PDB file of C-alpha atoms in Angstrom:
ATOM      1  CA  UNK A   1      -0.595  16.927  -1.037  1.00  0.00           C
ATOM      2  CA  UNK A   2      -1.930  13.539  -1.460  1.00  0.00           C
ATOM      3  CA  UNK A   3      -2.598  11.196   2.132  1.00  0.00           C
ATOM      4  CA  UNK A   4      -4.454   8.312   3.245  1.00  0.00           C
ATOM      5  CA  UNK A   5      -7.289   9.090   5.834  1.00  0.00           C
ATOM      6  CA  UNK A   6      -5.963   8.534   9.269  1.00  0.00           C
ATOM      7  CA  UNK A   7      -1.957  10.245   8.845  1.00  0.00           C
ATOM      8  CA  UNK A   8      -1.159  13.888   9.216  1.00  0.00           C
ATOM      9  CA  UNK A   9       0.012  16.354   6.251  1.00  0.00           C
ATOM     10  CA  UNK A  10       2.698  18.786   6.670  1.00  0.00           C
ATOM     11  CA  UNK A  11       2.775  22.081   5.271  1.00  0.00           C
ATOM     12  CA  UNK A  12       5.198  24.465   5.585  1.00  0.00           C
ATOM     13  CA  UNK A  13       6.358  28.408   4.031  1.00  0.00           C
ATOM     14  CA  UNK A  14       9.581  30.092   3.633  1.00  0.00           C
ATOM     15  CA  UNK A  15      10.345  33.618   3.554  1.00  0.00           C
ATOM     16  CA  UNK A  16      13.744  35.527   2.724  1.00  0.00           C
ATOM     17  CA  UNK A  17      13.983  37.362   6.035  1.00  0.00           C
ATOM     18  CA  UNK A  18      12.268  35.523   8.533  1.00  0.00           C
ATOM     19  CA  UNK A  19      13.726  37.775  11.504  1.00  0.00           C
ATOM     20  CA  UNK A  20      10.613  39.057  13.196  1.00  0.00           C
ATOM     21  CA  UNK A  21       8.308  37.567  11.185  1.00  0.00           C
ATOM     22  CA  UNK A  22       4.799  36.073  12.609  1.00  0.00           C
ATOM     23  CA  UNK A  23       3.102  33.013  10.742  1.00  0.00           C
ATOM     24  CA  UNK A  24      -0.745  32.113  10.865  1.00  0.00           C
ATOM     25  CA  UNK A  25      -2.172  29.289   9.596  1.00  0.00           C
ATOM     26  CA  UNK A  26      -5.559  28.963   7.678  1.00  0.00           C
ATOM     27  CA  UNK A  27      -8.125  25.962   6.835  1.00  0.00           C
ATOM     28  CA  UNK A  28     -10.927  26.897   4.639  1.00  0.00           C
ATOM     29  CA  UNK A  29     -10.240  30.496   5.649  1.00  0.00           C
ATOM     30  CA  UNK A  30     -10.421  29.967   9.009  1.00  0.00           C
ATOM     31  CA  UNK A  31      -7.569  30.811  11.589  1.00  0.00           C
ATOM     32  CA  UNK A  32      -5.941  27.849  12.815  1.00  0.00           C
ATOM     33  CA  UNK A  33      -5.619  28.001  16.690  1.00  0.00           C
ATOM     34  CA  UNK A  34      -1.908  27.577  17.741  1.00  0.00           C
ATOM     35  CA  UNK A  35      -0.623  27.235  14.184  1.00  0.00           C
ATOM     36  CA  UNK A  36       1.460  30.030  14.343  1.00  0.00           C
ATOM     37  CA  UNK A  37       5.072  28.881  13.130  1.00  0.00           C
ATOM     38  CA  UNK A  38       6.462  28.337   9.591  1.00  0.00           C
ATOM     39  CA  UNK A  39       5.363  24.701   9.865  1.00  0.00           C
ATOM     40  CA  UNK A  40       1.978  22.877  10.599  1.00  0.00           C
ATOM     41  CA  UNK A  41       0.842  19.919  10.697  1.00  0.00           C
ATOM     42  CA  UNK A  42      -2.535  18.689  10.927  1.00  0.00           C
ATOM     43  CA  UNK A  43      -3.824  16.023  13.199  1.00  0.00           C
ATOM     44  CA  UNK A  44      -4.701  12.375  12.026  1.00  0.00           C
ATOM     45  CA  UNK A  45      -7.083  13.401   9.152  1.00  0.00           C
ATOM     46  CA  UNK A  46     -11.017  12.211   8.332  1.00  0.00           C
ATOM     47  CA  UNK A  47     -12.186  11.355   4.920  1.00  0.00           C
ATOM     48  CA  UNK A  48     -14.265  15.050   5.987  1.00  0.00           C
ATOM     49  CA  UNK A  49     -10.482  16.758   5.254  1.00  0.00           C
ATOM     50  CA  UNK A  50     -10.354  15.821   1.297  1.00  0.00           C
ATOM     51  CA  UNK A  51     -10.656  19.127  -0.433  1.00  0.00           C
ATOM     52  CA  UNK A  52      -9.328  21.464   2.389  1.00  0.00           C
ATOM     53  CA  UNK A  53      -7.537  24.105   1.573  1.00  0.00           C
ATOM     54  CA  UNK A  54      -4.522  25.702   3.630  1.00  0.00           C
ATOM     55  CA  UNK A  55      -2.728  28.955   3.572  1.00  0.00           C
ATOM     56  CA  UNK A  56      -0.354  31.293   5.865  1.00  0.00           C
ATOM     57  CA  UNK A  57      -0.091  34.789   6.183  1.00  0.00           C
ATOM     58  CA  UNK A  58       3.264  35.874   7.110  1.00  0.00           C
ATOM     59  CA  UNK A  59       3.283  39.281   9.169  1.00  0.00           C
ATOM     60  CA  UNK A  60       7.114  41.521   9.307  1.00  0.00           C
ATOM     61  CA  UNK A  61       6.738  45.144  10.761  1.00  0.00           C
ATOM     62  CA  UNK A  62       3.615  46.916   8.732  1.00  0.00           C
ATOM     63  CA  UNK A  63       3.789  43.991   5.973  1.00  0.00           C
ATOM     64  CA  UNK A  64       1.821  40.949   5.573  1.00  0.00           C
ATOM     65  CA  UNK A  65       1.889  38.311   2.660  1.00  0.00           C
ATOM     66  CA  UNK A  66      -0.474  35.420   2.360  1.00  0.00           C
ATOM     67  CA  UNK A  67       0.919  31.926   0.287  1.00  0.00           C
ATOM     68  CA  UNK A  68      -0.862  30.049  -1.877  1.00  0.00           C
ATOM     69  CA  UNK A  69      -3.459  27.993  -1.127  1.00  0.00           C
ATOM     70  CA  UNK A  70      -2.663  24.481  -0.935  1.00  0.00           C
ATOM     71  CA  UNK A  71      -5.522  21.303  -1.228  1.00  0.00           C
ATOM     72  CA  UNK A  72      -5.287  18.713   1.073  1.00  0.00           C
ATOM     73  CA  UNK A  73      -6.406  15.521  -0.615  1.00  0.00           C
ATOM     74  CA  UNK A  74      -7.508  12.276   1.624  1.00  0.00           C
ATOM     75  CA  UNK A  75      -8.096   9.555  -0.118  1.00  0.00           C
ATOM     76  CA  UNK A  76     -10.272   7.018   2.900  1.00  0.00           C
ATOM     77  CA  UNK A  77      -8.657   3.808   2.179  1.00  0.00           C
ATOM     78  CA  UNK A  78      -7.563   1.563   5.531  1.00  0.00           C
ATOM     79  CA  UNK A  79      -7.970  -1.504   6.723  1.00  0.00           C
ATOM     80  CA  UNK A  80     -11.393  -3.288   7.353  1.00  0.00           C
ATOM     81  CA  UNK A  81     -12.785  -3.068  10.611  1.00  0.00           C
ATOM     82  CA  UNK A  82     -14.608  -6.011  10.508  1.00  0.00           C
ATOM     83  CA  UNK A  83     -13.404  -8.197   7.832  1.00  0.00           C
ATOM     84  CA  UNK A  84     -14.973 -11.418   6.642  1.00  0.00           C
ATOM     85  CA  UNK A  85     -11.479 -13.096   6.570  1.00  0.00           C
ATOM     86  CA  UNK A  86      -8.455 -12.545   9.380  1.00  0.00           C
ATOM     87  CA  UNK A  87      -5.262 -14.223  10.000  1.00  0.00           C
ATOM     88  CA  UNK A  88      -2.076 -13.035  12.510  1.00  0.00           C
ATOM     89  CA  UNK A  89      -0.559 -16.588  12.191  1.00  0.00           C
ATOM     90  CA  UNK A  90      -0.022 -16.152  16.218  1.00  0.00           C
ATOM     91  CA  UNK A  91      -0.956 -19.955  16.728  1.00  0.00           C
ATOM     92  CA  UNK A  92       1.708 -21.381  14.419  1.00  0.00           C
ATOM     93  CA  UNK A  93      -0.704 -22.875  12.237  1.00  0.00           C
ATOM     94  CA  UNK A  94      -1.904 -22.817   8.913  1.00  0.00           C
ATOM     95  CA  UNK A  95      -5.541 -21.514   8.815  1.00  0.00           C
ATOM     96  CA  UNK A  96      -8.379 -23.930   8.456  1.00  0.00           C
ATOM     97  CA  UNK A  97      -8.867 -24.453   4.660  1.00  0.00           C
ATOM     98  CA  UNK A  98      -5.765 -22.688   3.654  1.00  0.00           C
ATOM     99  CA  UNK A  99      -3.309 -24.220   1.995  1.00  0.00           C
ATOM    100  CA  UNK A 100       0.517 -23.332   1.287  1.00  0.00           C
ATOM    101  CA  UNK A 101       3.399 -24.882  -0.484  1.00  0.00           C
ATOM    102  CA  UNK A 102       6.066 -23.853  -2.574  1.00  0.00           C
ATOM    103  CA  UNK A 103       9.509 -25.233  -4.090  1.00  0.00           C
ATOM    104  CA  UNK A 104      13.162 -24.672  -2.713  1.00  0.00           C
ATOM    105  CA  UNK A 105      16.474 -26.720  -3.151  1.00  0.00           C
ATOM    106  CA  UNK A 106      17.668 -29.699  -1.571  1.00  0.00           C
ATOM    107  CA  UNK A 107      19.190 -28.842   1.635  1.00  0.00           C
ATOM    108  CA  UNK A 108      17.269 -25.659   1.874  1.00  0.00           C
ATOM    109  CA  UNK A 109      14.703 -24.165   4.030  1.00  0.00           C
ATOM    110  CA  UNK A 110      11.317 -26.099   2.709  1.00  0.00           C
ATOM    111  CA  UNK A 111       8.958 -23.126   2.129  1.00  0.00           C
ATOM    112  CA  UNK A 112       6.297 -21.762   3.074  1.00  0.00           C
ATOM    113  CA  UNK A 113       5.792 -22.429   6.089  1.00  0.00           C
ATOM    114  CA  UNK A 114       4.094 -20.268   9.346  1.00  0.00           C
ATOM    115  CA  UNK A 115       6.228 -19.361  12.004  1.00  0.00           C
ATOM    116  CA  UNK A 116       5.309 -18.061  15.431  1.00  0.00           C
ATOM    117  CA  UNK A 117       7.957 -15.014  15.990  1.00  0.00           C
ATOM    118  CA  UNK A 118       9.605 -12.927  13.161  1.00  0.00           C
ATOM    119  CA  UNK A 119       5.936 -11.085  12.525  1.00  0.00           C
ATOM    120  CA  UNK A 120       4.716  -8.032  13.391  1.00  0.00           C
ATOM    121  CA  UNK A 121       5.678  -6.976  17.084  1.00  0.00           C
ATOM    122  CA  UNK A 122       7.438 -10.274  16.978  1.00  0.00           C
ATOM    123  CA  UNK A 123       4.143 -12.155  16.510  1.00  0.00           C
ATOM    124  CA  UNK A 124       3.461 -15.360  13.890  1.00  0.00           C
ATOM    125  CA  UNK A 125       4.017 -14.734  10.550  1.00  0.00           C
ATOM    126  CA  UNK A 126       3.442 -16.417   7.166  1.00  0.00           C
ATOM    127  CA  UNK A 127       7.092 -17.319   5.355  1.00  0.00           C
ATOM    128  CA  UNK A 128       6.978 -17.692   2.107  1.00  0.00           C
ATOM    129  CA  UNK A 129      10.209 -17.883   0.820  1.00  0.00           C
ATOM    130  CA  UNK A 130      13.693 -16.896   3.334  1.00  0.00           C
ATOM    131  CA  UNK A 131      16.787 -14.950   1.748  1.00  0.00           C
ATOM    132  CA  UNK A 132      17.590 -18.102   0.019  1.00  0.00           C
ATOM    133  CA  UNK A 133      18.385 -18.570  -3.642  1.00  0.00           C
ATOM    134  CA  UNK A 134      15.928 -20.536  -5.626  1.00  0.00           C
ATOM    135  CA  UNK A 135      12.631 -20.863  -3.531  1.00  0.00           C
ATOM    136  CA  UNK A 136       8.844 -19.909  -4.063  1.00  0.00           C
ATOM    137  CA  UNK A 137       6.017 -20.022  -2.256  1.00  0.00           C
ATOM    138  CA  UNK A 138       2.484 -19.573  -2.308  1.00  0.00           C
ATOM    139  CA  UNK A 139      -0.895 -18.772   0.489  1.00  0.00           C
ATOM    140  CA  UNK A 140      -4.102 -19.689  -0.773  1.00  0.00           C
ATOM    141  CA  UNK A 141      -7.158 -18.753   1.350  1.00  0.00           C
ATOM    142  CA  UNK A 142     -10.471 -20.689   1.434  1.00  0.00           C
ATOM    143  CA  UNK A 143     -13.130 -19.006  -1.140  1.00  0.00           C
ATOM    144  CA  UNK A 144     -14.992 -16.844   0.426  1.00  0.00           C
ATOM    145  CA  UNK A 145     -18.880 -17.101   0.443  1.00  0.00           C
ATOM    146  CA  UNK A 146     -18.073 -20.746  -1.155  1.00  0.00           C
ATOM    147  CA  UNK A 147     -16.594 -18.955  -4.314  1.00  0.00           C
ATOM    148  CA  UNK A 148     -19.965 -16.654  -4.904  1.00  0.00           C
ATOM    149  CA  UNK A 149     -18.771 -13.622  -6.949  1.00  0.00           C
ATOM    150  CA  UNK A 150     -17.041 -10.858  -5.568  1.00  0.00           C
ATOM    151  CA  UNK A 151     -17.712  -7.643  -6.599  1.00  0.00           C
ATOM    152  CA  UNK A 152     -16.147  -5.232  -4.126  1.00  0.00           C
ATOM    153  CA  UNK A 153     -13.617  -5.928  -1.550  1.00  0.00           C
ATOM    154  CA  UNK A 154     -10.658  -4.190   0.478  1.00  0.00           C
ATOM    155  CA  UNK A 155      -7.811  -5.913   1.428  1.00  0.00           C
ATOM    156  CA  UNK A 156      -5.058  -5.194   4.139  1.00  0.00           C
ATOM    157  CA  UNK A 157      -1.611  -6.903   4.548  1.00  0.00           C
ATOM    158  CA  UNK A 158       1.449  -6.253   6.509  1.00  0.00           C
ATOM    159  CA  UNK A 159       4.034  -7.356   4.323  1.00  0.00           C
ATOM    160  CA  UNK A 160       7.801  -7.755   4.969  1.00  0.00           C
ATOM    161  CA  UNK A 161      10.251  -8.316   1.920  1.00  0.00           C
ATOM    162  CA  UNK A 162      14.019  -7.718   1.868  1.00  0.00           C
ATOM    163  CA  UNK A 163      16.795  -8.772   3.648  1.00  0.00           C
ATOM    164  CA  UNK A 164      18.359 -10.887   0.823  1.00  0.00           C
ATOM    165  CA  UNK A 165      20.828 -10.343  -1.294  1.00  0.00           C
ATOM    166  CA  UNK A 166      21.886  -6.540  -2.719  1.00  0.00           C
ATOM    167  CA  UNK A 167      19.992  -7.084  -5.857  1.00  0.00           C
ATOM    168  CA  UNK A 168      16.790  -8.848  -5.152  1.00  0.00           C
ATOM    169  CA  UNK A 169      15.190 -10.774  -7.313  1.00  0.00           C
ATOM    170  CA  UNK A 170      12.330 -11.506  -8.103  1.00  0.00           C
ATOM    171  CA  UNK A 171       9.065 -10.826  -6.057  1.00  0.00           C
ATOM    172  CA  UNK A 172       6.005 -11.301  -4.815  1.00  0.00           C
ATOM    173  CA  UNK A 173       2.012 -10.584  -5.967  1.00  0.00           C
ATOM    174  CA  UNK A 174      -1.154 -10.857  -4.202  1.00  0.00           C
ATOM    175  CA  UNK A 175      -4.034 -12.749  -6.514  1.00  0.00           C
ATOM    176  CA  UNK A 176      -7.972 -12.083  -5.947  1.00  0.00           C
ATOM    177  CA  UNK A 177      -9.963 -15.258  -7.665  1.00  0.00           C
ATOM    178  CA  UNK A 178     -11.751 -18.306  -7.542  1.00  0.00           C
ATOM    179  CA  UNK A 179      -8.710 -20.214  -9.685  1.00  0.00           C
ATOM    180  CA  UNK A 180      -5.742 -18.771  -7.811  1.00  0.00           C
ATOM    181  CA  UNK A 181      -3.012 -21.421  -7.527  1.00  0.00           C
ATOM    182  CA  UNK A 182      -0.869 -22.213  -4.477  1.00  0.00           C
ATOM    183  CA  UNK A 183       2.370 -20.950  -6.194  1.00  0.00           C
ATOM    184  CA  UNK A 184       1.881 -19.170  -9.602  1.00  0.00           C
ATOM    185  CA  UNK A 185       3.634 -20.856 -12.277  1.00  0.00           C
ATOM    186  CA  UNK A 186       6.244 -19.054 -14.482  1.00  0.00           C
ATOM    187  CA  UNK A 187       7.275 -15.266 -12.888  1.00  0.00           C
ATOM    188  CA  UNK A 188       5.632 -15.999  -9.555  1.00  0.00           C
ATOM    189  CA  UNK A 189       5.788 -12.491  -9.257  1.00  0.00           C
ATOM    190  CA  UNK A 190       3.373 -11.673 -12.119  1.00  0.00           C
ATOM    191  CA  UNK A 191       0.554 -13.627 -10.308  1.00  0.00           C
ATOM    192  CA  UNK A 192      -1.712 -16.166 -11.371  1.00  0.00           C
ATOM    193  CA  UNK A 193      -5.444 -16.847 -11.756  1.00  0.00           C
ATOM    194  CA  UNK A 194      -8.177 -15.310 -13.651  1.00  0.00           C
ATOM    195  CA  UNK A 195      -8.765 -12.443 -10.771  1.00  0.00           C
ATOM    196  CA  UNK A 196      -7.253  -9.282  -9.772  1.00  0.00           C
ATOM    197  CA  UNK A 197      -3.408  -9.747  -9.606  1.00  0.00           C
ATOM    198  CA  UNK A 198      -0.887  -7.036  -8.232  1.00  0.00           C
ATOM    199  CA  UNK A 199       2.866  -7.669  -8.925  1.00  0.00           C
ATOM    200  CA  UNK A 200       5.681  -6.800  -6.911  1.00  0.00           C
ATOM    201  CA  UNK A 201       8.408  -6.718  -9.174  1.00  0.00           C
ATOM    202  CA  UNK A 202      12.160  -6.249  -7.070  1.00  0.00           C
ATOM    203  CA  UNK A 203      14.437  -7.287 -10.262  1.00  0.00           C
ATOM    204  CA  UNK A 204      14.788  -5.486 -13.938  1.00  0.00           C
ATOM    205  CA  UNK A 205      15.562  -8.386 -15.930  1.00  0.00           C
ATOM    206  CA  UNK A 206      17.553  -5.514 -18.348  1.00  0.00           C
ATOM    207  CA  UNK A 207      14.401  -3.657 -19.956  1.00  0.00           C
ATOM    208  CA  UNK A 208      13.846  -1.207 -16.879  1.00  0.00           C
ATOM    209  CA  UNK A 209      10.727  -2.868 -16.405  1.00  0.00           C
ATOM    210  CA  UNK A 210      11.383  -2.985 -12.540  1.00  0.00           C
ATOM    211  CA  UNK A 211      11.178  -2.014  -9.532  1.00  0.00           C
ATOM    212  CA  UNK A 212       7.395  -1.913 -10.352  1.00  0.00           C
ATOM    213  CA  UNK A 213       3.868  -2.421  -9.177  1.00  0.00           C
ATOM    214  CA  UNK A 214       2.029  -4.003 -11.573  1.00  0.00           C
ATOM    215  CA  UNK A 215      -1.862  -4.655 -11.751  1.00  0.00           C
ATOM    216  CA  UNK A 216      -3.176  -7.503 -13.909  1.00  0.00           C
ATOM    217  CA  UNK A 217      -6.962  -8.353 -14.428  1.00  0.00           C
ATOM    218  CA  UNK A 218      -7.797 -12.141 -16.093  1.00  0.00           C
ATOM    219  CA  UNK A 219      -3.803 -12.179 -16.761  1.00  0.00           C
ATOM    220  CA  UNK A 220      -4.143  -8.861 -18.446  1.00  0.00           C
ATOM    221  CA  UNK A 221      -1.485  -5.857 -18.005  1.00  0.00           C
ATOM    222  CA  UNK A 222      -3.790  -2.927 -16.605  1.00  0.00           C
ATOM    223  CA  UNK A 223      -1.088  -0.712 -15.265  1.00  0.00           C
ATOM    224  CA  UNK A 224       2.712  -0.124 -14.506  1.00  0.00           C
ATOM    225  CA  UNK A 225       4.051   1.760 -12.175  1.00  0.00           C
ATOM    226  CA  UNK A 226       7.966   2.165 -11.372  1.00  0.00           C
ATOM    227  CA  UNK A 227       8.454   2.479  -7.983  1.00  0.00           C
ATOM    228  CA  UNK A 228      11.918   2.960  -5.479  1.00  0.00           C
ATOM    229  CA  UNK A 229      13.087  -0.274  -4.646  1.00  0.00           C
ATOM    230  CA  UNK A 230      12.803   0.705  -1.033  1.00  0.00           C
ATOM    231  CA  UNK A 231       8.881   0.637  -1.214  1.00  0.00           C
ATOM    232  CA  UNK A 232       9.251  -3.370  -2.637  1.00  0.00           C
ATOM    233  CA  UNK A 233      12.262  -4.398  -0.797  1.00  0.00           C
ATOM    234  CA  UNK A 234      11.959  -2.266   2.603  1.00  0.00           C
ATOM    235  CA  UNK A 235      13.110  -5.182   5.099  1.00  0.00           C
ATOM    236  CA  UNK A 236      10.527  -3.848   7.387  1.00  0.00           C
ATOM    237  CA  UNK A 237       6.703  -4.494   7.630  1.00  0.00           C
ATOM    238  CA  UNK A 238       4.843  -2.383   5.831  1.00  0.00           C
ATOM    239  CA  UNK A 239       0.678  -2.244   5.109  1.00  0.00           C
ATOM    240  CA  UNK A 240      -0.622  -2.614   1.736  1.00  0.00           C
ATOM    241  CA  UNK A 241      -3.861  -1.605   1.575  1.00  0.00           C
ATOM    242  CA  UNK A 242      -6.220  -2.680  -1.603  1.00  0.00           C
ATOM    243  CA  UNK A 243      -9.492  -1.768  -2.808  1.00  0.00           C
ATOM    244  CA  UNK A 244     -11.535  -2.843  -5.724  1.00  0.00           C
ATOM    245  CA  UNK A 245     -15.102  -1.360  -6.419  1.00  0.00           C
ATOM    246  CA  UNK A 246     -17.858  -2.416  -8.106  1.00  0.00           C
ATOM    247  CA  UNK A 247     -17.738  -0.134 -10.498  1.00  0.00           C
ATOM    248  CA  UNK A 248     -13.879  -1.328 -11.190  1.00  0.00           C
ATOM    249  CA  UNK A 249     -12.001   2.085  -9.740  1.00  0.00           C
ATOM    250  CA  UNK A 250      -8.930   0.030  -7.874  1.00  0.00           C
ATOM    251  CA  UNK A 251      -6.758   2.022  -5.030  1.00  0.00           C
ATOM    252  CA  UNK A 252      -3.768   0.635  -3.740  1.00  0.00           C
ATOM    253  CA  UNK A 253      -1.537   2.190  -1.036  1.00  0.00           C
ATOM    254  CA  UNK A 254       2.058   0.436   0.332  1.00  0.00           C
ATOM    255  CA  UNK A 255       2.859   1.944   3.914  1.00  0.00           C
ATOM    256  CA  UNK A 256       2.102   5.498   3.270  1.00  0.00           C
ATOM    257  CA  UNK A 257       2.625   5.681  -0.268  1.00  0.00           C
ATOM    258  CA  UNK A 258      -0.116   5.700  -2.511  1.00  0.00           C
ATOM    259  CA  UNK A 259       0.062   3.753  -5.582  1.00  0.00           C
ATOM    260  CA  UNK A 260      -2.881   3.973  -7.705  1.00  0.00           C
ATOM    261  CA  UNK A 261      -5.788   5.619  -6.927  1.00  0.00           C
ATOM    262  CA  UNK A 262      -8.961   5.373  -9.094  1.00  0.00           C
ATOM    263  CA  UNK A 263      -7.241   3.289 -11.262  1.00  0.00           C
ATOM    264  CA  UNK A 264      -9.926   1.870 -13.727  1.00  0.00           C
ATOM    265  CA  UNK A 265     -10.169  -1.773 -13.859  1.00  0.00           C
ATOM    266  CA  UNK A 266     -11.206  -2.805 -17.923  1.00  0.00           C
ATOM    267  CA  UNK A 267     -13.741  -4.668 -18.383  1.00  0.00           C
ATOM    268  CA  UNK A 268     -14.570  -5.307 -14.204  1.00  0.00           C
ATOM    269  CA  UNK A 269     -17.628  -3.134 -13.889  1.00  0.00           C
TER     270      UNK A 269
END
């Protein structure tokens, strides 16, 4: 079982008769205090938990059988505690040195735009496009460290998409570089710049190319991954969490789902 540091991990055993049967629980080898049903679960793991290894021993009259072992694998990606860059939108504004902007139809919402409810616990929140037909939008942050190059980063987002029509269409991406443009041109979707792009693709224009998460490097395909639409199209607010080392190994998670882990980056390093 694969988790990101900070959730819980569920194990659980079945046996054909379970009338009088006794469970006990096992981490490392070690009896787990009060884990005595068919099901545990683990508290909110540490990066420490990666590698553990869990078992029961099931106990019925004179007999006892212990499961497999199962490995517990963390993987410690979250959010930054202290990040060099931070925006909750609560003021209504649009950062200082940001820029947005986008396209729409006549008559139709203009987009993007930052709005002060609709976010997370009904705080601001960056639009960039409403369940409308024909709009895009873009964010584009101020460099950091006046465009310097950036070799390592993690990146956390509480994204919201859905809530449009039954067959979305088309997407979104999130673009790491000094040449990112306010709205991407083309499939908006597929990113833009010379950076690290990942692409949120909701709509499979007939090839079963999508639902997908996509990375890009310098407008190169690195990796695809089809995904449940659910995990690109939720309607609800859910974390993506991005990390890019130095040594170009790229994890990305999406609420609790983990997308690519270790994922080498050619040509980065």
């Amino acid at each position: 079982q694969t988790i990101l540091v900070g959730k819980t991990a569920t194990f659980d055993v079945e046996v054909n008769n379970p009338t009088g049967a006794t469970y006990q629980w096992f981490k490392n080898g070690t009896a787990i205090a009060g884990a005595t049903s068919s099901t545990y679960t683990t508290p909110a793991t540490v990066a420490a938990d990666d590698g553990a290894k869990f078992k029961a021993e099931v106990t019925a009259g004179a007999e006892m059988v212990a499961s497999q072992e199962a490995t517990l694998t963390v993987v410690d990606l979250a959010a930054p505690i202290a990040p060099q860059l931070c925006y909750d939108f609560n003021d209504g504004a649009v950062p200082a040195g940001a820029e947005i902007g986008g396209t729409y139809l006549e008559g139709a919402t203009p987009v993007a735009f930052v709005d002060v409810v609709g976010g997370v616990n009904n705080g601001g929140v960056l639009k960039l496009t409403t369940s409308e037909n024909s709009q895009a939008g873009g964010f584009r942050s101020p460099l950091i460290q006046e465009g310097a190059q950036l070799l390592e980063f993690t990146l956390a987002a509480d994204v919201l998409a859905g809530n449009g029509t039954a067959t979305p269409a088309d997407g979104f991406s999130m673009n790491i570089a000094n040449d990112v443009p306010i709205t991407a041109a083309g499939d908006a979707e597929n990113g833009g710049g010379t950076g690290i792009s990942i692409a949120f693709d909701t709509y499979d224009n007939g090839g079963g190319e999508a639902p997908s998460i996509d990375v890009r490097y310098k407008g190169q395909v690195v990796a695809v991954k089809l995904v449940p639409l659910a995990l690109v199209n939720s309607g609800d607010y859910l974390q993506v969490l991005l990390r890019v080392k130095e040594n170009g190994l790229l994890d990305l998670a999406v609420g609790d789902t983990i997308v690519y882990r270790n994922l080498e980056v050619p040509g980065y390093a």
